GROMACS .gro file of C-alpha atoms in nm:
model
   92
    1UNK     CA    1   9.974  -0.708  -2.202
    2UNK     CA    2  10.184  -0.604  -1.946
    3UNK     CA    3  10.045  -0.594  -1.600
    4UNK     CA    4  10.313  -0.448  -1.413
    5UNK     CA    5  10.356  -0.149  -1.626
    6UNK     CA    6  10.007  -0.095  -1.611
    7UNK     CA    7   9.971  -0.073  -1.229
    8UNK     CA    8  10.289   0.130  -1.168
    9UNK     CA    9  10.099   0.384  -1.406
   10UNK     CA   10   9.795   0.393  -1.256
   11UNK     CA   11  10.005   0.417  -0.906
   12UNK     CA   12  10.175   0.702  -1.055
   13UNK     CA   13   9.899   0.886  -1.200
   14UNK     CA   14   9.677   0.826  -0.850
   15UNK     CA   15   9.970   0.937  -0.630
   16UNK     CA   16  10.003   1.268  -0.886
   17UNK     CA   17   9.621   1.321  -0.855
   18UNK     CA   18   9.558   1.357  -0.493
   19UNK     CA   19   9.359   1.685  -0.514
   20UNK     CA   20   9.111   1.511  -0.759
   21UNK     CA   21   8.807   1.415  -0.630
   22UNK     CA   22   8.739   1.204  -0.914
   23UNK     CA   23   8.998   0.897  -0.902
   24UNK     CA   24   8.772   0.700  -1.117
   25UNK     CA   25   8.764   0.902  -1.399
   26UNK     CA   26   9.152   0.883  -1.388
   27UNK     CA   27   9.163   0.555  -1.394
   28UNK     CA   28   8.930   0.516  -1.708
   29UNK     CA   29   9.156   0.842  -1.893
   30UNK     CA   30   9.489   0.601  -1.790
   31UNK     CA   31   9.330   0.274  -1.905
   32UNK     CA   32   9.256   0.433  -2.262
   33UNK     CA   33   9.589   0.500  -2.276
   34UNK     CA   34   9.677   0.158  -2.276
   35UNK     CA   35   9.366   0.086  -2.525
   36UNK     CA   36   9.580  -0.171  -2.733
   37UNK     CA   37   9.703  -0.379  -2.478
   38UNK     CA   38   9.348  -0.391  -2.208
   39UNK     CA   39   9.107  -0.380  -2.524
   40UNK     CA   40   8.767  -0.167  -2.520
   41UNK     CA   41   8.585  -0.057  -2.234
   42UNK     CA   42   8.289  -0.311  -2.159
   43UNK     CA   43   8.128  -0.140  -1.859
   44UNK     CA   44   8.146  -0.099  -1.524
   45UNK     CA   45   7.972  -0.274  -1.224
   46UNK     CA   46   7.956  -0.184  -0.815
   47UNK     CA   47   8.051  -0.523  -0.653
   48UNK     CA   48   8.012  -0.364  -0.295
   49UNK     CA   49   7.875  -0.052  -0.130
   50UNK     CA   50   7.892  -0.016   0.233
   51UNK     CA   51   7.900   0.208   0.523
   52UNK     CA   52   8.232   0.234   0.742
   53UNK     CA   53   8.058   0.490   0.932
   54UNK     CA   54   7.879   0.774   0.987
   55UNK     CA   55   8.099   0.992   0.786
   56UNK     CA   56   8.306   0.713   0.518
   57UNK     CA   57   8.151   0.469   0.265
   58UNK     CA   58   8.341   0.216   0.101
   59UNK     CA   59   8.256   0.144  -0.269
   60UNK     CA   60   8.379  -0.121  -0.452
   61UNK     CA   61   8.359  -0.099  -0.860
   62UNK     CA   62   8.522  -0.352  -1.124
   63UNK     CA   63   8.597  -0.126  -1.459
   64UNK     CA   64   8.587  -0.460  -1.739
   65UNK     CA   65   8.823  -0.435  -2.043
   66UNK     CA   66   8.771  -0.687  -2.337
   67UNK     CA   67   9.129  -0.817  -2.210
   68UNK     CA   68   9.129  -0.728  -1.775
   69UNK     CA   69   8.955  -0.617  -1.515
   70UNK     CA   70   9.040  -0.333  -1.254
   71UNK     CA   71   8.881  -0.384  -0.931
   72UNK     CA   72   8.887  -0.062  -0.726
   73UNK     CA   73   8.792   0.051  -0.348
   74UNK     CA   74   8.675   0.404  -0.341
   75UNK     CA   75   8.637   0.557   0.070
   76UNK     CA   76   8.399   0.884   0.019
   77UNK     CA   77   8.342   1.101   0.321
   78UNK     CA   78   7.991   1.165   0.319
   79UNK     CA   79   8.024   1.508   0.426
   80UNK     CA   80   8.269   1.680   0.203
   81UNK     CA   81   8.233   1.426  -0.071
   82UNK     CA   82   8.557   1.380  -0.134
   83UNK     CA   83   8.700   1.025  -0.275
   84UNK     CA   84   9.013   0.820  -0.192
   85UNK     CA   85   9.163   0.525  -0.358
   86UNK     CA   86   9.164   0.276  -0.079
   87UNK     CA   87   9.315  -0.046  -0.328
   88UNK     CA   88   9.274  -0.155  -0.681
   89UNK     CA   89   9.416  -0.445  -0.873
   90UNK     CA   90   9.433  -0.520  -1.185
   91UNK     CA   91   9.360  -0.892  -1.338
   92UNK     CA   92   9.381  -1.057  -1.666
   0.00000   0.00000   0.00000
């Protein structure tokens, strides 16, 4: 598997995307892509889900692959809904 082309992908792909107000559902599309090399999706799990304040959230969600794991920070303003990739990393 290799990592690094991977993340400059999903880089790629979330820099491309910023009108979308769904990043995670780009990420999973991507990560299908690469189906051979991450395995089968195994589920997905909030680690953290906090208030920055009034108006942000931070969400924190780890998308598990038979073969990785992307951990991913989602900021949503609470008022117009709309999403923005904060950080995400991608381990084996």
């Amino acid at each position: 598997m290799n990592i690094r082309n991977i993340k400059l992908e999903l880089t790629v792909t979330l820099m491309n995307n910023l009108s979308s107000s769904n990043y995670l559902g780009k990420v999973k599309e991507l990560m299908q892509n690469f189906r051979d090399q991450v395995g089968a999706f195994r589920g997905e799990e909030t680690l953290n889900d906090t208030d920055l304040d009034n108006d942000h959230s931070l969400r924190t969600l780890a998308l598990e692959y038979d073969n990785c794991v992307v951990n991913i920070d989602l900021v949503t303003n609470n008022t117009t809904r709309m999403q923005y990739v904060n950080r995400f990393d991608l381990a084996a």
